[in-house]
Amino acid sequence: MKDVYILGIESSCDETSASIVRNGTDEIATVVLSQIDIHTNFGGVVPEIASRHHLKNITMVLEECLNKANMTMKDIDAIAVTYGPGLIGSLLVGLEAAKTLAFVHNKPLIPVHHIAGHIYANNLIKTMEYPLIALVVSGGHTDLVYMEDEFKFQHIGGTLDDAVGECYDKVARVIGVGYPGGPVIDQMATLGKHTYNLPLPLDDNSYNFSFSGLKSAVINLVHNEEQRGNIIDKEDLATSFQEVVVDIITKKTLKALKEFKISRLILAGGVAANKGLREKLSTVCVENNIDCSYPPIKYCTDNAAMIATAGYFLYKQGKFSNLELNAKSSVELK
Ligand code: KG4
Ligand code: ZN
């Protein structure tokens, strides 16, 4: 069969990225331009600033990706782009670039759901086999997804309020360790001890999560200690917080695997880069004879290689869109 080269474009949050992937498995070239340094000053992503930077950089990122791959648009079979969910102004930049390229070069346009992208990042490491359960943990999502087969998603549970990555970022802000908070807290957690007592959030029988109570508990703890004139041990707090987060995610994920009788787990999304979560889930999966896999860190956080990979499977199914495709800030995974 002829090789299929998909050009992926991702701009849903604060990373402008383009990538070329062959046959949904081989990454040919990827460029990720992160705006983290710009948003750090504000303690989080400022949507208006993010879209302006996407606009400034998208052409350069696309050119650099093609140059890196030593390819031209003639070599590309289709263009896959994130159409949602995400920040609307940011999504629109990638989407308009994709539509323009599809129109000018007469290529099929493939709309990709951002979370499908995160899940399919796993295919860049090893061919995904079904059925499986995907744990999607990022700045915008905390979802358990059952996949009976390729591109068949059944949402079985998710957060009722804050996403887990969002909770990491807010806790990091409260203890003053910068943005994005996830990687910093993850690192600090390896250095501290579990000394602070925090509640296990939404410890019930459902597959849902809730992190806003835990976030408030951390904020209250920090303020109370400050008022008493006590100094918070940030590393101990990071360890205590991370253990609670990892415990509840592991507990519900294992319950889903057992109840759905599934022996494959894949992790996806920025928080899947978390060392504590990877270690705990790997251990628990070994104990329960479950095959657990997760992408390397560069494929966990936002990137266009995952979009090109998911796009390949939609290409095979002929799921193309016309040029009227619009961006959606919130859209169900299907
Ligand atoms: O998937 P992603 O790049 O963007 C979204 O689609 O949201 O995820 C970004 C989130 C941020 O909240 C960041 O703090 C978190 O992933 N994150 C981590 C780690 N690395 C990134 N959270 C915990 N531990 C990490 N090592
Ligand atoms: Zn993401």
mmCIF file of C-alpha atoms in Angstrom, residues 46-329:
data_model
loop_
_atom_site.group_PDB
_atom_site.id
_atom_site.type_symbol
_atom_site.label_atom_id
_atom_site.label_comp_id
_atom_site.label_asym_id
_atom_site.label_seq_id
_atom_site.Cartn_x
_atom_site.Cartn_y
_atom_site.Cartn_z
ATOM 1 C CA VAL A 46 -4.230 34.617 28.454
ATOM 2 C CA PRO A 47 -6.469 33.680 25.486
ATOM 3 C CA GLU A 48 -6.143 36.966 23.571
ATOM 4 C CA ILE A 49 -2.352 36.914 23.832
ATOM 5 C CA ALA A 50 -2.270 33.230 22.857
ATOM 6 C CA SER A 51 -4.195 33.758 19.619
ATOM 7 C CA ARG A 52 -2.048 36.733 18.644
ATOM 8 C CA HIS A 53 1.099 34.642 19.066
ATOM 9 C CA HIS A 54 -0.369 31.728 17.109
ATOM 10 C CA LEU A 55 -1.089 34.142 14.280
ATOM 11 C CA LYS A 56 2.433 35.540 14.368
ATOM 12 C CA ASN A 57 4.034 32.083 14.309
ATOM 13 C CA ILE A 58 1.836 29.657 12.389
ATOM 14 C CA THR A 59 3.353 30.254 8.918
ATOM 15 C CA MET A 60 6.880 29.979 10.257
ATOM 16 C CA VAL A 61 6.055 26.769 12.156
ATOM 17 C CA LEU A 62 4.517 25.184 9.041
ATOM 18 C CA GLU A 63 7.460 26.185 6.852
ATOM 19 C CA GLU A 64 9.968 24.911 9.372
ATOM 20 C CA CYS A 65 8.139 21.580 9.643
ATOM 21 C CA LEU A 66 8.158 21.029 5.867
ATOM 22 C CA ASN A 67 11.828 22.056 5.694
ATOM 23 C CA LYS A 68 12.753 19.725 8.541
ATOM 24 C CA ALA A 69 10.994 16.858 6.744
ATOM 25 C CA ASN A 70 12.590 17.891 3.449
ATOM 26 C CA MET A 71 9.143 17.793 1.880
ATOM 27 C CA THR A 72 6.786 20.130 0.035
ATOM 28 C CA MET A 73 2.989 20.294 0.091
ATOM 29 C CA LYS A 74 3.038 18.047 -3.004
ATOM 30 C CA ASP A 75 4.218 15.158 -0.785
ATOM 31 C CA ILE A 76 1.325 15.594 1.673
ATOM 32 C CA ASP A 77 -1.817 13.455 1.306
ATOM 33 C CA ALA A 78 -4.106 15.315 3.698
ATOM 34 C CA ILE A 79 -4.189 18.024 6.354
ATOM 35 C CA ALA A 80 -5.438 17.180 9.845
ATOM 36 C CA VAL A 81 -6.289 19.981 12.216
ATOM 37 C CA THR A 82 -7.598 20.368 15.770
ATOM 38 C CA TYR A 83 -11.060 21.956 15.480
ATOM 39 C CA GLY A 84 -11.899 21.718 19.210
ATOM 40 C CA PRO A 85 -12.137 21.764 22.139
ATOM 41 C CA GLY A 86 -9.877 24.633 23.137
ATOM 42 C CA LEU A 87 -9.564 28.401 23.192
ATOM 43 C CA ILE A 88 -11.654 29.647 20.319
ATOM 44 C CA GLY A 89 -9.273 32.382 19.121
ATOM 45 C CA SER A 90 -6.348 29.957 19.237
ATOM 46 C CA LEU A 91 -8.205 27.151 17.448
ATOM 47 C CA LEU A 92 -9.259 29.512 14.654
ATOM 48 C CA VAL A 93 -5.659 30.316 13.721
ATOM 49 C CA GLY A 94 -4.692 26.672 13.127
ATOM 50 C CA LEU A 95 -7.996 25.960 11.446
ATOM 51 C CA GLU A 96 -7.739 28.858 8.995
ATOM 52 C CA ALA A 97 -4.162 27.849 8.148
ATOM 53 C CA ALA A 98 -5.313 24.264 7.503
ATOM 54 C CA LYS A 99 -8.262 25.375 5.386
ATOM 55 C CA THR A 100 -6.073 27.704 3.338
ATOM 56 C CA LEU A 101 -3.515 24.958 2.666
ATOM 57 C CA ALA A 102 -6.271 22.461 1.806
ATOM 58 C CA PHE A 103 -7.836 24.938 -0.637
ATOM 59 C CA VAL A 104 -4.643 26.152 -2.290
ATOM 60 C CA HIS A 105 -3.078 22.691 -2.648
ATOM 61 C CA ASN A 106 -6.322 20.822 -3.196
ATOM 62 C CA LYS A 107 -5.852 18.374 -0.289
ATOM 63 C CA PRO A 108 -8.467 16.695 1.920
ATOM 64 C CA LEU A 109 -9.126 18.437 5.237
ATOM 65 C CA ILE A 110 -9.525 16.235 8.338
ATOM 66 C CA PRO A 111 -11.075 17.649 11.525
ATOM 67 C CA VAL A 112 -9.534 16.109 14.661
ATOM 68 C CA HIS A 113 -10.902 16.294 18.209
ATOM 69 C CA HIS A 114 -8.081 17.413 20.500
ATOM 70 C CA ILE A 115 -8.652 14.526 22.942
ATOM 71 C CA ALA A 116 -8.682 11.954 20.137
ATOM 72 C CA GLY A 117 -5.278 13.406 19.282
ATOM 73 C CA HIS A 118 -3.999 12.951 22.844
ATOM 74 C CA ILE A 119 -5.238 9.345 22.870
ATOM 75 C CA TYR A 120 -3.716 8.502 19.467
ATOM 76 C CA ALA A 121 -0.313 9.861 20.546
ATOM 77 C CA ASN A 122 0.045 6.327 21.928
ATOM 78 C CA ASN A 123 0.078 4.912 18.405
ATOM 79 C CA LEU A 124 3.379 6.675 17.758
ATOM 80 C CA ILE A 125 4.963 4.315 20.274
ATOM 81 C CA LYS A 126 3.166 1.070 19.662
ATOM 82 C CA THR A 127 0.174 0.026 17.567
ATOM 83 C CA MET A 128 -2.939 0.487 19.663
ATOM 84 C CA GLU A 129 -5.003 -2.652 20.243
ATOM 85 C CA TYR A 130 -8.617 -2.762 21.336
ATOM 86 C CA PRO A 131 -10.633 -2.856 23.507
ATOM 87 C CA LEU A 132 -8.863 -0.472 25.836
ATOM 88 C CA ILE A 133 -9.455 2.174 28.453
ATOM 89 C CA ALA A 134 -7.875 5.582 27.982
ATOM 90 C CA LEU A 135 -7.187 7.835 30.921
ATOM 91 C CA VAL A 136 -7.086 11.380 29.574
ATOM 92 C CA VAL A 137 -5.568 13.836 32.024
ATOM 93 C CA SER A 138 -4.674 17.335 30.901
ATOM 94 C CA GLY A 139 -5.126 21.032 31.621
ATOM 95 C CA GLY A 140 -8.680 20.856 30.310
ATOM 96 C CA HIS A 141 -9.706 17.210 30.835
ATOM 97 C CA THR A 142 -9.870 14.366 33.302
ATOM 98 C CA ASP A 143 -11.708 11.608 31.471
ATOM 99 C CA LEU A 144 -12.030 7.853 31.452
ATOM 100 C CA VAL A 145 -12.829 6.681 27.936
ATOM 101 C CA TYR A 146 -13.718 3.146 26.878
ATOM 102 C CA MET A 147 -12.683 2.286 23.312
ATOM 103 C CA GLU A 148 -14.202 -0.835 21.882
ATOM 104 C CA ASP A 149 -12.447 -0.310 18.578
ATOM 105 C CA GLU A 150 -10.604 2.239 16.448
ATOM 106 C CA PHE A 151 -12.174 5.690 16.828
ATOM 107 C CA LYS A 152 -15.076 4.352 18.937
ATOM 108 C CA PHE A 153 -15.165 6.431 22.076
ATOM 109 C CA GLN A 154 -17.455 5.896 25.048
ATOM 110 C CA HIS A 155 -17.060 8.449 27.795
ATOM 111 C CA ILE A 156 -17.493 6.616 31.091
ATOM 112 C CA GLY A 157 -16.544 9.315 33.550
ATOM 113 C CA GLY A 158 -14.952 12.701 33.917
ATOM 114 C CA THR A 159 -14.393 15.651 36.173
ATOM 115 C CA LEU A 160 -17.415 17.471 37.516
ATOM 116 C CA ASP A 161 -15.457 20.698 37.958
ATOM 117 C CA ASP A 162 -11.728 21.480 37.527
ATOM 118 C CA ALA A 163 -9.507 19.318 35.343
ATOM 119 C CA VAL A 164 -6.581 17.733 37.140
ATOM 120 C CA GLY A 165 -3.962 19.811 35.244
ATOM 121 C CA GLU A 166 -5.879 22.974 36.062
ATOM 122 C CA CYS A 167 -5.795 21.955 39.737
ATOM 123 C CA TYR A 168 -2.005 21.423 39.548
ATOM 124 C CA ASP A 169 -1.601 24.864 37.965
ATOM 125 C CA LYS A 170 -3.758 26.566 40.624
ATOM 126 C CA VAL A 171 -1.993 24.869 43.523
ATOM 127 C CA ALA A 172 1.344 25.893 41.981
ATOM 128 C CA ARG A 173 0.146 29.471 41.801
ATOM 129 C CA VAL A 174 -0.940 29.477 45.466
ATOM 130 C CA ILE A 175 2.444 28.234 46.636
ATOM 131 C CA GLY A 176 4.200 30.561 44.163
ATOM 132 C CA VAL A 177 6.116 28.105 42.005
ATOM 133 C CA GLY A 178 5.113 29.384 38.559
ATOM 134 C CA TYR A 179 3.222 28.214 35.471
ATOM 135 C CA PRO A 180 2.653 25.527 34.305
ATOM 136 C CA GLY A 181 2.542 24.016 37.761
ATOM 137 C CA GLY A 182 2.316 20.332 36.886
ATOM 138 C CA PRO A 183 5.953 19.614 36.066
ATOM 139 C CA VAL A 184 7.225 21.718 39.012
ATOM 140 C CA ILE A 185 4.940 20.092 41.584
ATOM 141 C CA ASP A 186 5.740 16.658 40.137
ATOM 142 C CA GLN A 187 9.435 17.342 40.666
ATOM 143 C CA MET A 188 8.937 18.823 44.162
ATOM 144 C CA ALA A 189 6.806 15.814 45.117
ATOM 145 C CA THR A 190 9.849 13.564 44.760
ATOM 146 C CA LEU A 191 11.632 15.607 47.445
ATOM 147 C CA GLY A 192 9.008 15.941 50.180
ATOM 148 C CA LYS A 193 7.097 13.788 52.676
ATOM 149 C CA HIS A 194 3.355 13.215 52.991
ATOM 150 C CA THR A 195 2.748 15.380 56.059
ATOM 151 C CA TYR A 196 -0.331 17.445 55.175
ATOM 152 C CA ASN A 197 -3.708 15.849 55.517
ATOM 153 C CA LEU A 198 -5.802 16.497 52.405
ATOM 154 C CA PRO A 199 -9.178 14.935 51.545
ATOM 155 C CA LEU A 200 -9.417 12.199 48.910
ATOM 156 C CA PRO A 201 -11.712 14.017 46.442
ATOM 157 C CA LEU A 202 -15.004 12.401 45.325
ATOM 158 C CA ASP A 203 -14.115 9.036 46.783
ATOM 159 C CA ASP A 204 -17.342 7.386 45.657
ATOM 160 C CA ASN A 205 -18.484 4.545 43.409
ATOM 161 C CA SER A 206 -18.717 6.590 40.218
ATOM 162 C CA TYR A 207 -16.101 7.086 37.490
ATOM 163 C CA ASN A 208 -16.284 10.839 37.984
ATOM 164 C CA PHE A 209 -13.707 13.130 39.505
ATOM 165 C CA SER A 210 -13.832 16.424 41.368
ATOM 166 C CA PHE A 211 -10.777 18.530 42.064
ATOM 167 C CA SER A 212 -12.149 21.902 43.106
ATOM 168 C CA GLY A 213 -12.599 20.798 46.738
ATOM 169 C CA LEU A 214 -9.014 19.593 46.883
ATOM 170 C CA LYS A 215 -7.829 22.863 45.358
ATOM 171 C CA SER A 216 -9.794 24.837 47.998
ATOM 172 C CA ALA A 217 -8.415 22.599 50.753
ATOM 173 C CA VAL A 218 -4.855 23.450 49.648
ATOM 174 C CA ILE A 219 -5.651 27.172 49.399
ATOM 175 C CA ASN A 220 -7.239 27.174 52.893
ATOM 176 C CA LEU A 221 -4.346 25.231 54.358
ATOM 177 C CA VAL A 222 -1.802 27.700 52.932
ATOM 178 C CA HIS A 223 -3.777 30.743 54.143
ATOM 179 C CA ASN A 224 -4.345 29.296 57.615
ATOM 180 C CA GLU A 225 -0.683 28.481 58.049
ATOM 181 C CA GLU A 226 0.281 31.964 56.822
ATOM 182 C CA GLN A 227 -2.119 33.590 59.279
ATOM 183 C CA ARG A 228 -0.597 31.585 62.108
ATOM 184 C CA GLY A 229 2.808 32.779 60.991
ATOM 185 C CA ASN A 230 3.888 29.244 60.064
ATOM 186 C CA ILE A 231 6.031 28.509 57.049
ATOM 187 C CA ILE A 232 4.625 25.977 54.619
ATOM 188 C CA ASP A 233 6.995 23.245 53.529
ATOM 189 C CA LYS A 234 6.300 23.446 49.799
ATOM 190 C CA GLU A 235 7.898 20.108 48.999
ATOM 191 C CA ASP A 236 5.871 18.323 51.682
ATOM 192 C CA LEU A 237 2.725 20.012 50.412
ATOM 193 C CA ALA A 238 3.554 18.970 46.824
ATOM 194 C CA THR A 239 4.056 15.356 47.963
ATOM 195 C CA SER A 240 0.842 15.343 50.005
ATOM 196 C CA PHE A 241 -1.169 16.889 47.142
ATOM 197 C CA GLN A 242 0.253 14.615 44.452
ATOM 198 C CA GLU A 243 -0.345 11.467 46.509
ATOM 199 C CA VAL A 244 -4.009 12.307 46.927
ATOM 200 C CA VAL A 245 -4.417 13.077 43.204
ATOM 201 C CA VAL A 246 -2.592 9.931 42.116
ATOM 202 C CA ASP A 247 -4.516 7.780 44.615
ATOM 203 C CA ILE A 248 -7.971 8.821 43.461
ATOM 204 C CA ILE A 249 -7.109 8.613 39.746
ATOM 205 C CA THR A 250 -5.559 5.166 40.206
ATOM 206 C CA LYS A 251 -8.496 3.910 42.264
ATOM 207 C CA LYS A 252 -11.130 4.935 39.688
ATOM 208 C CA THR A 253 -9.078 3.827 36.688
ATOM 209 C CA LEU A 254 -8.524 0.377 38.179
ATOM 210 C CA LYS A 255 -12.220 0.102 39.019
ATOM 211 C CA ALA A 256 -13.097 0.914 35.373
ATOM 212 C CA LEU A 257 -10.594 -1.644 34.041
ATOM 213 C CA LYS A 258 -12.000 -4.321 36.319
ATOM 214 C CA GLU A 259 -15.676 -3.573 35.773
ATOM 215 C CA PHE A 260 -15.310 -3.340 31.981
ATOM 216 C CA LYS A 261 -12.998 -6.391 32.074
ATOM 217 C CA ILE A 262 -10.321 -4.627 30.039
ATOM 218 C CA SER A 263 -6.669 -5.556 30.170
ATOM 219 C CA ARG A 264 -5.250 -2.528 28.319
ATOM 220 C CA LEU A 265 -4.776 0.971 29.697
ATOM 221 C CA ILE A 266 -3.308 3.923 27.859
ATOM 222 C CA LEU A 267 -2.533 7.304 29.369
ATOM 223 C CA ALA A 268 -2.928 10.539 27.463
ATOM 224 C CA GLY A 269 -2.652 14.302 27.956
ATOM 225 C CA GLY A 270 -0.222 16.654 29.669
ATOM 226 C CA VAL A 271 -0.683 15.186 33.162
ATOM 227 C CA ALA A 272 0.200 11.735 31.761
ATOM 228 C CA ALA A 273 3.754 13.126 31.942
ATOM 229 C CA ASN A 274 3.447 12.974 35.741
ATOM 230 C CA LYS A 275 6.086 10.657 37.184
ATOM 231 C CA GLY A 276 4.064 9.807 40.286
ATOM 232 C CA LEU A 277 0.994 8.870 38.245
ATOM 233 C CA ARG A 278 2.985 6.796 35.732
ATOM 234 C CA GLU A 279 4.759 4.885 38.486
ATOM 235 C CA LYS A 280 1.661 4.150 40.541
ATOM 236 C CA LEU A 281 -0.452 3.096 37.559
ATOM 237 C CA SER A 282 2.345 0.952 36.145
ATOM 238 C CA THR A 283 2.757 -0.863 39.471
ATOM 239 C CA VAL A 284 -0.945 -1.413 39.959
ATOM 240 C CA CYS A 285 -1.315 -2.617 36.360
ATOM 241 C CA VAL A 286 1.507 -5.154 36.755
ATOM 242 C CA GLU A 287 -0.193 -6.457 39.925
ATOM 243 C CA ASN A 288 -3.460 -6.844 38.017
ATOM 244 C CA ASN A 289 -2.087 -8.214 34.743
ATOM 245 C CA ILE A 290 -2.996 -5.110 32.780
ATOM 246 C CA ASP A 291 -0.904 -3.774 29.924
ATOM 247 C CA CYS A 292 -0.286 -0.097 30.759
ATOM 248 C CA SER A 293 1.353 2.236 28.264
ATOM 249 C CA TYR A 294 1.950 5.935 28.007
ATOM 250 C CA PRO A 295 3.623 8.181 25.448
ATOM 251 C CA PRO A 296 6.989 9.846 26.046
ATOM 252 C CA ILE A 297 6.637 13.303 27.572
ATOM 253 C CA LYS A 298 6.997 15.146 24.242
ATOM 254 C CA TYR A 299 3.819 13.406 23.011
ATOM 255 C CA CYS A 300 1.903 13.931 26.285
ATOM 256 C CA THR A 301 1.744 17.710 26.149
ATOM 257 C CA ASP A 302 0.130 19.471 23.184
ATOM 258 C CA ASN A 303 1.780 18.681 19.851
ATOM 259 C CA ALA A 304 0.734 18.224 16.225
ATOM 260 C CA ALA A 305 2.223 14.711 15.809
ATOM 261 C CA MET A 306 -0.720 13.343 17.807
ATOM 262 C CA ILE A 307 -3.148 15.250 15.556
ATOM 263 C CA ALA A 308 -1.515 13.909 12.375
ATOM 264 C CA THR A 309 -1.635 10.395 13.873
ATOM 265 C CA ALA A 310 -5.335 10.564 14.762
ATOM 266 C CA GLY A 311 -5.878 12.179 11.352
ATOM 267 C CA TYR A 312 -4.440 9.111 9.612
ATOM 268 C CA PHE A 313 -7.194 6.867 11.033
ATOM 269 C CA LEU A 314 -9.873 9.349 9.973
ATOM 270 C CA TYR A 315 -8.205 9.512 6.533
ATOM 271 C CA LYS A 316 -8.555 5.721 6.217
ATOM 272 C CA GLN A 317 -12.245 6.091 7.075
ATOM 273 C CA GLY A 318 -12.670 8.962 4.585
ATOM 274 C CA LYS A 319 -13.821 11.351 7.346
ATOM 275 C CA PHE A 320 -13.083 14.607 5.568
ATOM 276 C CA SER A 321 -14.624 18.020 5.963
ATOM 277 C CA ASN A 322 -15.427 20.819 3.576
ATOM 278 C CA LEU A 323 -14.027 24.314 3.973
ATOM 279 C CA GLU A 324 -16.982 25.395 6.080
ATOM 280 C CA LEU A 325 -15.474 23.574 9.076
ATOM 281 C CA ASN A 326 -15.643 25.775 12.163
ATOM 282 C CA ALA A 327 -13.763 25.778 15.460
ATOM 283 C CA LYS A 328 -15.619 24.642 18.602
ATOM 284 C CA SER A 329 -14.494 25.694 22.060
#
